[in-house]
XYZ file of C-alpha atoms in Angstrom:
738
model
C -9.352 -64.363 19.665
C -9.237 -61.797 16.152
C -12.602 -60.612 14.678
C -11.410 -60.887 10.691
C -15.104 -60.515 9.122
C -18.360 -59.862 10.147
C -20.590 -62.708 10.685
C -24.055 -62.304 8.980
C -27.110 -62.077 10.898
C -28.999 -65.138 10.278
C -31.032 -67.953 11.851
C -27.622 -69.436 12.900
C -26.363 -66.937 14.478
C -29.567 -66.524 16.838
C -28.495 -69.660 18.136
C -24.771 -68.417 18.599
C -25.841 -65.166 20.136
C -24.534 -66.497 24.103
C -21.332 -68.018 23.357
C -20.627 -64.873 20.750
C -20.785 -62.543 23.404
C -19.244 -64.785 26.175
C -16.303 -65.038 23.612
C -16.249 -61.699 23.020
C -16.306 -60.495 26.375
C -13.345 -63.075 27.239
C -11.534 -61.244 24.580
C -11.834 -57.811 25.260
C -11.751 -56.848 29.141
C -13.232 -53.300 28.661
C -16.868 -52.393 27.941
C -18.280 -53.380 25.115
C -17.689 -51.217 22.745
C -21.475 -50.379 21.018
C -22.265 -49.308 24.663
C -19.843 -46.212 23.789
C -21.744 -45.397 20.794
C -24.481 -42.542 20.338
C -25.700 -42.032 17.134
C -27.078 -38.491 18.193
C -23.958 -37.300 18.313
C -24.154 -33.970 15.017
C -28.007 -34.241 14.791
C -27.844 -30.607 14.671
C -26.082 -29.349 11.848
C -23.804 -26.125 12.078
C -25.212 -25.173 9.380
C -25.618 -28.121 6.736
C -27.136 -31.405 6.347
C -26.494 -32.978 10.095
C -26.118 -36.921 10.940
C -28.861 -38.888 11.489
C -29.307 -41.391 14.268
C -29.555 -44.473 11.821
C -30.446 -47.954 13.052
C -28.118 -50.353 10.180
C -25.918 -53.160 10.339
C -22.140 -51.953 9.022
C -22.337 -52.000 5.281
C -25.776 -53.273 4.519
C -29.333 -52.403 2.710
C -31.156 -51.724 5.443
C -30.977 -48.107 7.679
C -33.801 -46.496 9.257
C -33.827 -42.848 11.297
C -37.104 -41.819 11.959
C -37.831 -38.585 9.550
C -37.998 -35.286 11.088
C -35.967 -31.817 10.334
C -33.057 -32.655 13.287
C -33.104 -33.641 16.171
C -34.698 -30.550 17.777
C -37.699 -30.873 15.580
C -40.317 -32.820 18.466
C -42.147 -34.197 15.724
C -41.633 -37.397 13.744
C -43.234 -37.844 10.795
C -42.514 -41.296 10.197
C -40.274 -44.374 9.942
C -38.620 -45.350 6.205
C -38.323 -48.593 6.052
C -34.528 -48.193 4.316
C -32.771 -45.472 2.923
C -31.459 -46.164 -0.659
C -28.788 -43.789 -1.062
C -27.015 -40.057 -1.217
C -29.503 -38.945 -4.241
C -32.207 -41.140 -3.354
C -33.334 -40.935 0.437
C -35.875 -43.059 2.045
C -38.147 -45.954 0.320
C -41.307 -47.123 1.693
C -42.882 -45.427 5.653
C -44.462 -47.140 8.056
C -46.296 -44.685 11.479
C -48.359 -45.804 13.973
C -51.490 -43.868 14.617
C -53.463 -41.573 11.862
C -49.784 -41.303 10.057
C -49.754 -37.306 11.066
C -46.589 -35.925 12.731
C -46.273 -37.004 16.379
C -44.529 -35.669 19.249
C -42.183 -38.198 20.733
C -41.571 -38.143 24.170
C -38.923 -40.491 25.040
C -36.042 -42.074 23.139
C -33.413 -44.779 22.977
C -30.919 -44.391 19.815
C -28.030 -47.000 19.543
C -26.683 -48.461 16.628
C -28.807 -51.983 16.306
C -31.808 -50.643 18.347
C -34.054 -47.744 18.215
C -37.578 -46.660 20.386
C -39.633 -43.832 20.648
C -43.044 -43.234 22.998
C -45.009 -40.605 21.396
C -46.271 -37.826 23.837
C -50.044 -37.856 23.410
C -50.748 -41.902 22.413
C -48.470 -43.338 24.564
C -47.769 -45.541 21.417
C -44.058 -47.193 21.676
C -42.249 -47.355 18.536
C -39.216 -49.734 18.323
C -36.635 -50.821 15.237
C -33.912 -53.387 14.855
C -32.411 -54.917 11.452
C -30.973 -57.505 9.916
C -28.468 -57.396 6.495
C -31.873 -57.232 4.214
C -34.293 -56.987 6.693
C -36.022 -54.619 9.076
C -38.079 -55.254 12.290
C -40.424 -53.434 13.949
C -42.540 -53.681 17.110
C -45.315 -51.511 18.214
C -47.043 -50.780 21.395
C -50.656 -49.473 21.644
C -51.538 -48.423 25.338
C -55.208 -48.467 24.088
C -54.787 -52.222 22.882
C -55.760 -51.113 19.270
C -53.529 -51.101 16.901
C -53.599 -48.397 13.831
C -50.766 -47.580 11.598
C -49.823 -45.959 8.151
C -47.905 -47.918 5.923
C -47.034 -45.881 2.274
C -44.905 -45.050 -0.488
C -42.595 -41.957 -0.205
C -42.002 -42.522 -3.992
C -44.239 -43.409 -6.480
C -45.492 -46.868 -6.605
C -48.038 -49.867 -5.077
C -48.905 -51.184 -1.633
C -51.329 -54.013 -0.918
C -52.188 -56.411 2.242
C -53.481 -60.422 1.600
C -53.942 -63.356 2.737
C -54.406 -61.055 6.159
C -51.432 -60.110 7.215
C -48.782 -60.417 4.287
C -47.407 -56.987 2.701
C -46.092 -56.263 -0.944
C -44.711 -53.568 -2.375
C -42.901 -51.657 -5.251
C -41.374 -48.330 -5.486
C -39.938 -46.769 -9.254
C -37.076 -44.632 -9.284
C -34.767 -43.904 -11.720
C -34.601 -46.764 -14.122
C -35.112 -49.207 -11.159
C -37.346 -50.591 -8.578
C -37.189 -51.325 -4.552
C -39.329 -53.838 -3.454
C -40.511 -54.742 0.020
C -42.310 -57.800 1.274
C -43.338 -57.994 5.135
C -45.853 -59.627 8.028
C -47.978 -58.763 10.370
C -47.314 -60.874 14.058
C -51.242 -60.754 13.737
C -54.513 -60.248 11.068
C -54.880 -56.798 10.117
C -57.446 -54.653 7.775
C -56.377 -52.759 5.715
C -57.620 -49.365 4.170
C -55.806 -48.361 0.401
C -55.923 -44.840 -0.706
C -53.952 -43.382 -3.165
C -52.186 -39.670 -3.830
C -49.937 -38.652 -6.500
C -49.385 -41.969 -7.662
C -48.173 -43.060 -4.042
C -49.515 -45.414 -2.258
C -51.241 -45.842 1.403
C -52.353 -48.273 3.875
C -54.172 -47.581 7.178
C -53.545 -51.110 8.906
C -56.111 -51.654 12.035
C -55.764 -54.603 14.167
C -56.885 -55.761 17.392
C -53.965 -55.505 19.253
C -51.737 -53.922 22.165
C -48.477 -55.371 20.459
C -48.148 -55.460 16.701
C -44.598 -56.823 14.777
C -43.788 -55.928 11.429
C -40.885 -57.780 9.798
C -39.943 -57.139 6.478
C -37.508 -57.735 3.484
C -36.165 -55.608 0.911
C -34.758 -56.271 -2.598
C -33.973 -54.507 -5.433
C -34.387 -57.689 -7.814
C -38.721 -58.623 -6.818
C -40.732 -58.763 -4.068
C -39.814 -62.665 -4.447
C -36.724 -61.928 -3.633
C -37.912 -59.572 -0.474
C -39.521 -62.907 0.862
C -36.911 -64.821 0.410
C -34.141 -62.051 2.528
C -36.793 -62.156 5.299
C -36.722 -65.877 4.963
C -33.425 -66.116 4.851
C -32.638 -63.133 8.084
C -35.814 -63.368 10.244
C -38.125 -66.537 9.757
C -39.912 -66.259 13.311
C -40.786 -63.510 15.414
C -37.965 -62.656 17.917
C -37.638 -59.548 18.168
C -35.318 -59.499 21.162
C -33.030 -62.229 19.742
C -32.409 -59.834 16.393
C -31.955 -56.927 18.524
C -29.942 -59.351 20.102
C -27.683 -60.392 17.305
C -27.376 -56.960 16.169
C -25.893 -55.991 19.303
C -23.288 -58.884 19.176
C -22.586 -57.964 15.098
C -21.525 -54.145 16.452
C -19.433 -55.259 19.318
C -17.702 -57.652 16.853
C -17.361 -54.755 14.146
C -16.318 -52.225 16.690
C -14.210 -54.578 18.714
C -11.421 -54.614 15.793
C -10.235 -51.049 17.962
C -10.235 -51.314 21.401
C -8.841 -48.193 23.243
C -7.702 -47.460 27.130
C -7.536 -44.291 28.685
C -9.151 -40.851 27.832
C -12.453 -39.521 29.330
C -15.541 -41.183 28.447
C -16.620 -38.348 26.401
C -13.305 -39.237 24.241
C -14.464 -42.776 23.906
C -18.247 -41.737 22.816
C -16.868 -39.368 20.250
C -14.367 -42.013 18.956
C -16.728 -44.971 18.725
C -19.719 -43.004 17.174
C -16.991 -41.624 14.974
C -15.938 -45.689 13.766
C -19.498 -46.616 13.812
C -20.270 -43.802 11.075
C -17.156 -45.007 9.256
C -18.667 -48.319 8.828
C -22.003 -47.770 7.229
C -20.869 -47.180 3.249
C -20.435 -48.795 0.976
C -23.409 -50.508 1.230
C -23.299 -54.871 0.399
C -26.170 -55.208 -2.047
C -25.722 -58.382 -3.407
C -28.814 -60.748 -2.478
C -28.585 -65.046 -2.578
C -25.311 -64.044 -5.146
C -27.124 -61.944 -7.620
C -27.596 -58.073 -7.555
C -29.908 -55.587 -9.641
C -26.863 -53.331 -11.264
C -28.033 -49.482 -11.853
C -24.774 -49.504 -14.388
C -26.777 -51.145 -16.948
C -30.213 -52.314 -15.536
C -29.381 -55.799 -15.247
C -29.790 -58.599 -12.830
C -26.434 -60.327 -12.338
C -25.047 -62.958 -11.151
C -21.932 -63.155 -9.199
C -19.866 -65.281 -6.177
C -18.621 -61.692 -5.081
C -20.901 -59.207 -3.239
C -21.254 -56.354 -5.356
C -21.177 -52.976 -3.259
C -22.630 -49.165 -3.957
C -23.047 -45.753 -2.570
C -19.593 -44.139 -2.351
C -19.165 -40.840 -2.485
C -14.990 -40.916 -3.393
C -14.729 -36.783 -3.226
C -15.517 -37.125 0.607
C -13.745 -40.673 1.233
C -10.866 -41.320 -0.817
C -8.529 -39.338 1.807
C -9.911 -40.884 4.896
C -12.752 -43.250 4.674
C -11.283 -46.279 2.435
C -7.761 -46.407 3.923
C -9.351 -46.626 7.441
C -11.191 -49.414 5.922
C -7.839 -50.775 4.230
C -6.586 -51.243 7.477
C -9.430 -52.763 9.317
C -11.674 -54.772 6.363
C -8.945 -55.544 3.272
C -10.708 -58.332 1.680
C -14.262 -56.358 1.769
C -11.762 -53.524 0.760
C -10.708 -55.644 -2.441
C -14.627 -56.312 -3.037
C -15.588 -53.151 -3.093
C -12.593 -51.732 -5.178
C -13.666 -54.988 -7.998
C -17.715 -53.338 -7.452
C -16.101 -50.469 -9.071
C -14.296 -52.242 -11.729
C -17.965 -53.856 -12.651
C -19.450 -50.616 -12.597
C -17.163 -49.510 -15.111
C -17.278 -52.703 -17.303
C -21.111 -52.387 -16.907
C -21.994 -48.939 -17.423
C -18.139 -47.330 -19.505
C -16.887 -44.978 -17.096
C -15.449 -45.479 -13.561
C -17.280 -43.574 -11.234
C -16.561 -41.126 -8.267
C -20.121 -40.863 -6.871
C -20.825 -44.124 -7.004
C -24.668 -44.152 -5.921
C -27.099 -47.014 -6.079
C -29.120 -45.985 -9.101
C -25.659 -45.862 -11.049
C -22.907 -43.031 -11.745
C -24.154 -40.355 -10.229
C -22.188 -36.485 -11.837
C -21.181 -35.021 -8.064
C -18.202 -33.172 -7.221
C -14.711 -32.842 -9.155
C -11.930 -34.794 -10.045
C -11.258 -38.721 -10.504
C -10.710 -39.828 -7.440
C -11.333 -43.694 -7.402
C -7.538 -42.917 -9.016
C -5.915 -42.706 -5.640
C -8.377 -44.847 -4.323
C -7.074 -48.084 -6.374
C -3.594 -46.770 -6.460
C -3.771 -46.831 -2.325
C -4.708 -49.887 -1.843
C -2.897 -51.855 -4.658
C 0.173 -50.400 -2.134
C -1.300 -51.213 0.700
C -1.041 -54.990 -0.491
C -5.209 -55.716 -1.442
C -4.626 -57.118 -4.725
C -7.732 -59.134 -5.076
C -9.349 -56.683 -7.970
C -8.358 -56.725 -11.331
C -6.121 -54.177 -11.455
C -5.808 -53.799 -15.514
C -9.180 -53.361 -16.465
C -9.355 -50.894 -13.446
C -6.240 -49.206 -14.772
C -7.954 -48.798 -18.040
C -11.459 -47.183 -16.671
C -9.247 -44.378 -14.548
C -7.052 -43.677 -17.392
C -10.283 -43.258 -19.772
C -11.954 -40.954 -16.852
C -8.789 -38.446 -17.119
C -8.151 -38.271 -20.757
C -11.528 -39.183 -22.830
C -14.126 -37.764 -20.326
C -14.780 -34.243 -18.873
C -13.516 -33.110 -15.664
C -15.959 -30.694 -15.827
C -17.520 -30.425 -12.491
C -20.974 -32.484 -11.492
C -20.766 -33.534 -15.474
C -20.627 -36.881 -16.962
C -19.781 -37.314 -20.798
C -17.324 -36.642 -23.450
C -14.201 -33.952 -23.590
C -15.134 -29.954 -24.158
C -13.225 -27.503 -25.556
C -11.586 -26.384 -21.932
C -10.146 -30.206 -21.436
C -8.332 -29.531 -24.466
C -7.586 -26.703 -23.213
C -5.972 -28.209 -19.913
C -4.383 -31.283 -21.699
C -2.787 -28.656 -24.337
C -2.088 -25.642 -21.243
C -1.761 -27.583 -18.306
C -5.162 -25.955 -16.124
C -8.730 -25.129 -16.294
C -9.109 -21.734 -17.453
C -11.509 -18.875 -15.092
C -14.072 -16.463 -16.531
C -13.619 -12.946 -15.484
C -15.931 -11.312 -12.718
C -19.072 -10.675 -15.286
C -17.854 -12.494 -18.256
C -20.351 -14.441 -19.622
C -20.204 -19.007 -20.063
C -19.507 -19.949 -23.100
C -19.438 -23.163 -23.091
C -22.748 -25.223 -22.626
C -21.854 -28.479 -20.843
C -20.364 -26.502 -17.417
C -22.903 -26.623 -14.866
C -24.960 -23.247 -14.235
C -24.157 -23.469 -10.326
C -21.333 -25.271 -10.207
C -19.491 -23.413 -12.615
C -15.981 -24.244 -14.158
C -13.641 -24.729 -10.081
C -10.682 -24.485 -12.357
C -8.551 -24.106 -9.611
C -9.490 -27.144 -7.648
C -10.143 -29.116 -10.629
C -6.742 -28.337 -11.554
C -5.550 -29.456 -8.139
C -7.627 -32.245 -7.916
C -6.663 -33.978 -11.738
C -3.495 -32.829 -10.631
C -3.013 -35.768 -7.931
C -5.426 -38.178 -9.238
C -3.505 -38.228 -12.408
C -0.261 -38.643 -10.150
C -1.682 -41.658 -8.726
C -2.406 -42.954 -12.167
C 1.444 -42.611 -13.128
C 2.800 -44.929 -9.828
C 0.066 -47.452 -11.349
C 1.456 -47.411 -15.002
C 4.804 -47.620 -13.593
C 3.114 -50.753 -11.915
C 1.680 -52.404 -15.292
C 4.568 -51.697 -17.169
C 3.285 -49.080 -19.231
C 5.916 -45.944 -19.043
C 4.617 -43.552 -21.913
C 1.528 -43.111 -20.074
C 4.081 -43.333 -16.639
C 5.618 -40.066 -17.784
C 2.301 -38.795 -19.817
C 0.604 -39.013 -16.007
C 4.435 -37.431 -14.311
C 3.817 -34.421 -16.462
C -0.003 -33.884 -15.849
C 0.834 -34.213 -11.940
C 2.667 -30.938 -11.895
C -0.524 -29.176 -13.054
C -0.708 -27.385 -9.961
C 2.434 -25.586 -10.506
C 0.646 -23.332 -13.252
C -1.847 -21.840 -10.934
C 0.563 -21.043 -7.765
C 0.892 -17.176 -7.874
C 3.907 -16.230 -5.688
C 3.263 -12.815 -5.104
C 0.869 -13.938 -2.888
C 1.820 -17.458 -2.191
C -1.772 -18.579 -3.054
C -3.298 -20.935 -5.598
C -4.934 -18.149 -7.795
C -7.266 -18.252 -10.963
C -5.978 -17.892 -15.138
C -8.036 -16.764 -17.582
C -7.291 -18.772 -21.075
C -4.504 -15.997 -21.569
C -2.260 -17.082 -19.135
C -3.534 -14.009 -17.204
C -3.917 -14.057 -13.365
C -7.836 -12.974 -12.501
C -7.899 -9.452 -11.114
C -10.112 -8.230 -9.020
C -10.023 -11.225 -6.731
C -10.954 -11.904 -3.030
C -8.823 -14.995 -2.242
C -11.095 -15.112 0.695
C -14.815 -14.159 -0.879
C -14.379 -14.137 -4.301
C -16.055 -16.458 -6.662
C -19.439 -16.669 -5.815
C -21.852 -18.896 -4.083
C -19.568 -21.206 -2.159
C -16.155 -19.726 -4.419
C -17.897 -22.026 -7.234
C -16.241 -19.776 -10.096
C -12.756 -20.276 -8.924
C -12.594 -22.886 -5.946
C -15.484 -24.910 -4.243
C -16.951 -24.805 -1.034
C -13.504 -23.065 0.179
C -11.909 -20.563 -0.854
C -8.043 -19.831 -1.465
C -6.775 -20.326 1.727
C -7.657 -23.681 1.665
C -6.755 -25.288 -2.304
C -3.297 -23.701 -1.553
C -2.756 -26.241 0.371
C -4.770 -29.432 -1.360
C -1.483 -31.047 -2.805
C -0.801 -33.515 -1.107
C 1.225 -35.782 -3.854
C 4.064 -32.949 -3.798
C 4.330 -30.748 -0.214
C 8.102 -30.577 -1.126
C 7.036 -28.689 -4.547
C 4.334 -25.941 -3.055
C 7.103 -25.840 -0.664
C 9.604 -24.175 -2.954
C 7.099 -22.634 -4.809
C 6.333 -20.338 -1.479
C 10.317 -19.684 -1.072
C 11.467 -22.874 1.460
C 10.508 -23.673 4.363
C 10.797 -21.374 6.911
C 7.952 -19.037 4.133
C 5.770 -22.019 3.948
C 5.709 -22.568 7.473
C 4.876 -18.935 8.172
C 2.373 -19.250 5.410
C 0.828 -22.331 7.479
C 0.714 -20.673 10.525
C -1.041 -17.574 9.231
C -3.657 -19.897 8.198
C -5.133 -20.314 11.321
C -4.830 -17.181 12.299
C -5.622 -15.098 9.128
C -8.222 -13.091 10.239
C -12.430 -13.772 7.933
C -11.865 -10.354 6.819
C -15.749 -9.818 7.814
C -18.304 -11.242 9.954
C -19.039 -14.612 10.217
C -22.516 -14.718 9.440
C -21.382 -12.876 6.212
C -18.546 -15.251 5.468
C -20.782 -18.343 6.398
C -23.888 -16.797 3.510
C -21.811 -17.163 0.974
C -19.354 -20.404 2.241
C -21.651 -22.653 4.591
C -19.761 -25.624 3.998
C -16.652 -23.972 5.613
C -17.758 -24.056 9.020
C -15.614 -24.320 12.365
C -13.157 -21.820 11.338
C -9.908 -21.715 12.896
C -8.509 -18.367 11.174
C -8.917 -19.578 7.158
C -8.629 -23.079 8.165
C -12.092 -25.122 7.940
C -12.483 -27.858 9.827
C -15.629 -28.438 8.361
C -15.200 -29.649 5.210
C -12.723 -32.457 3.683
C -9.925 -30.851 1.388
C -8.553 -29.408 4.734
C -7.998 -32.302 6.780
C -4.749 -33.278 5.479
C -3.302 -29.225 6.490
C -2.697 -29.561 10.309
C -0.144 -32.997 9.425
C 1.704 -30.735 6.565
C 3.878 -29.518 9.927
C 5.637 -32.844 9.770
C 7.317 -31.849 6.319
C 8.442 -28.359 7.639
C 10.187 -29.433 10.506
C 8.023 -28.679 13.174
C 5.952 -31.987 13.884
C 4.768 -30.748 17.379
C 2.692 -28.121 15.427
C 0.851 -31.018 14.351
C 0.167 -32.282 17.546
C -0.861 -29.182 18.553
C -3.702 -27.952 15.998
C -4.304 -31.552 15.717
C -5.665 -32.139 19.406
C -7.087 -28.618 19.173
C -9.117 -29.523 16.337
C -10.355 -32.642 18.240
C -11.129 -30.827 21.206
C -12.805 -28.184 19.911
C -14.659 -29.624 17.106
C -15.779 -32.772 17.878
C -17.720 -33.455 20.826
C -20.305 -35.716 22.239
C -23.186 -33.460 21.834
C -26.167 -32.689 19.289
C -23.678 -30.263 17.215
C -20.787 -32.560 17.842
C -19.884 -32.761 14.114
C -18.153 -29.355 12.559
C -19.627 -30.018 8.951
C -21.349 -32.444 6.645
C -20.270 -36.098 8.035
C -20.828 -37.238 3.882
C -20.682 -40.758 4.322
C -18.145 -41.523 6.835
C -14.877 -38.977 4.949
C -15.078 -37.173 8.667
C -15.791 -39.602 10.875
C -12.736 -41.771 9.619
C -10.922 -38.640 10.291
C -11.335 -38.800 13.980
C -10.831 -42.156 14.174
C -7.386 -41.557 12.754
C -6.765 -38.466 14.693
C -7.507 -39.276 17.658
C -5.850 -42.892 17.332
C -2.751 -40.561 16.394
C -1.522 -41.104 12.658
C -2.904 -40.631 9.956
C -2.419 -41.225 5.501
C -1.504 -38.016 4.494
C -1.051 -38.870 1.117
C -3.223 -41.912 -0.068
C -1.332 -43.972 -2.335
C 1.657 -43.964 -0.179
C 1.728 -46.683 1.998
C 2.939 -44.525 5.096
C 1.201 -42.762 7.988
C 2.319 -39.662 9.856
C 2.182 -39.517 13.589
C 0.146 -37.014 15.251
C -0.765 -36.803 19.375
C -3.184 -40.126 20.147
C -6.118 -39.154 22.472
C -5.626 -42.705 24.150
C -3.125 -43.867 26.530
C -3.141 -47.282 24.411
C -5.120 -48.516 21.188
C -4.936 -52.017 20.190
C -5.941 -52.717 16.605
C -7.013 -56.217 15.221
C -5.909 -56.792 12.371
C -7.810 -58.661 10.037
C -4.462 -61.156 9.169
C -4.799 -62.268 13.399
C -1.865 -60.189 14.128
C -2.288 -56.632 16.670
C -0.495 -53.024 16.023
C -0.597 -51.721 19.782
C -0.297 -47.795 20.107
C 1.182 -47.136 23.383
C 0.771 -43.581 24.321
C 2.724 -42.630 28.224
C 0.759 -40.275 29.830
C -1.231 -39.044 27.044
C -3.966 -36.040 28.226
C -5.210 -32.792 27.639
C -1.979 -31.486 28.932
C 0.549 -34.331 27.490
C -0.448 -33.702 23.853
C 3.622 -33.467 22.821
C 5.202 -36.447 21.642
C 8.940 -36.927 23.723
C 9.765 -39.663 21.468
C 8.794 -42.453 19.185
C 10.072 -46.373 19.142
C 8.389 -48.836 16.903
C 8.650 -52.738 18.139
C 11.213 -51.093 20.939
C 13.801 -49.622 18.370
C 14.167 -45.707 18.790
C 12.899 -43.093 15.827
C 13.982 -39.890 14.958
C 11.074 -39.610 12.152
C 7.255 -39.036 12.861
C 6.105 -41.409 10.170
C 5.829 -45.120 9.957
C 4.835 -47.549 6.981
C 1.944 -49.453 6.665
C 3.188 -52.656 6.255
C 5.000 -51.622 9.934
C 1.461 -51.917 10.856
C 0.407 -54.920 9.105
C 2.839 -56.952 10.190
C 2.209 -55.997 13.715
C 4.060 -54.532 16.243
C 3.657 -52.170 19.120
C 4.054 -48.312 17.984
C 5.407 -46.664 21.875
C 5.103 -42.837 21.593
C 6.926 -41.216 25.091
C 4.136 -37.938 25.809
C 4.944 -34.871 27.546
C 3.208 -31.032 27.819
C 6.014 -29.381 26.288
C 6.498 -29.549 22.691
C 10.044 -31.692 21.505
C 11.104 -29.107 18.815
C 13.433 -31.414 17.619
C 12.093 -34.883 17.150
C 11.749 -35.348 13.096
C 12.961 -31.495 12.532
C 16.056 -32.713 9.993
C 15.057 -33.134 6.808
C 15.821 -36.609 6.306
C 13.421 -37.853 9.042
C 10.137 -36.029 7.115
C 7.656 -38.410 5.522
C 8.396 -38.897 2.312
C 7.344 -36.580 -0.164
C 5.190 -38.326 -3.296
C 6.933 -37.226 -6.166
C 10.264 -38.001 -5.380
C 9.477 -41.298 -4.119
C 7.758 -44.578 -5.383
C 5.384 -45.826 -3.255
C 6.361 -49.756 -3.827
C 9.132 -48.585 -1.970
C 7.405 -48.498 1.138
C 5.991 -51.808 1.302
């Protein structure tokens, strides 16, 4: 049995739960994967925002977690009815009791069900969800039900008919609506504070249920959503359907071997890789924050994606697991461009969001295209990403027309930096985020290279030549005497003095972004061969990469992290806690030392990704970091999105089976894999020996077996010859590897 698509949660599905569960158990003779998921992993952040124990169905509108500072906070303030997006956060809320913060005693957290008992009152709160609806069940030991239903932002709420709730909230030019039904008649006392409505709900009941639908179109549509997905009271049925849905999703990858803790880390990462993007289509319609209109469309419309965080690993992972959905997500971006006139990179619910830097929709479109995902409008997508590169500003955290700095970039091939103490003269530069000249230059070099590949596909030779020229702009900021990427001023002079570990102000933003020179020096995924040449050849580049993991901070940890809070979980100057680092351990595959990739990746997984409250080394960022974990534990990684190949590393599990949407299986067998046996001794693909440590996307999608023999000693000969290295992007055409 295969699991080609996620079934909608509806009344029909409820009647099929028993059958579906039986089929699933028969198909996958291992413990149900959802039982390994622990949503509390990472709930206490090392420095920044932690993960949340969210209940939701994959890619769905309704998401809920208890509102508190983190898992160490023993007081829950309330429960949101949904989590809307990166920027807006929680919408509406409900809380048993009088609405004040209450201490919880016991919690159960799963992807499909949550419960908590409050210590003093003994009240039990339970929650489960469908795609557009939520379902709370409250148990009151006193036999008297009481709770507070409230707006979290400006809006209204009202109870009518004894048990029916209608409400709305207003934010950023759009509205969210709720329609709900209590299981018993209630009385409601309304009061308003700062344009927010609160309802004190009371009922004579030991158990009170609240079913509700969410909509971004209207209250009437919220009611329809509820009637379609939870037409009657059936908490246990909805809960069971949610569990079946998650087992179906997580069951796309079955693992054997490894420890129980490793399985928990893996399946929790896969669960977090299944949250975004969010399908906001309701009965064939959706409200778009990109033109503030309701649209009718037979394809789903997805929002809430943070491409700076996700183009490296999350989207490539979903291209493998859900290529049809990936096409719908890409077409959603096409429609966003058509509706707003700008191709977004952070496409949140309310529209294009000016966040981070780069034009990373380009490698996302290109990666999917060259991996065979074609059901989207490529010519229009190309128009949008080309316009974003050439006609709008490259400045971080800005959306809008070009500035004088963009004209400078077009002429000179790099973003110029200010000298320490020099006053900013360009008004459009963000006062906190600054120019970030090195990552802007490097990131757009990569993005423009991806655009060049699409230009060739669309038979636009002039564009291809233009973007290939821009793709080598990164070379303008490589400082040979330092062997680091270094900022230049507008006269072409290196910025001095400049500390490559600690310079550039908060987060290094005057010159870098969230990371320092040591990280960004390696952020050239489209031309590692060119970077290695700039460094003086493979021997020197390998020594530099070794030193990255050994180079001391040069100061106390607290001093470093006070200035670079995103650069957490440091190994020398390598930062596991931030996205530009993800591909760095895999660069050894291009230096003839893949055994070092195997060693480093395993060390990083063991050290920083654990089944604990602090088991995430940095911001999880919408699935971006979790997808790195999924790939790395599987034993391969998409080092250069756009090139349809994967680098082989060191599988954690002895056997992994990926059930593909086309009905085929790709099996990874790692004979003898263990904590000690992390080094690959030999590789076979479908029985044929390989002398290189990479394979093609088509090798995966055609189904087959990748067989690795593992050992406790490095095989320094495997993948050591230049002719066996993974393809260097600047020297190849992605279509060669289809």
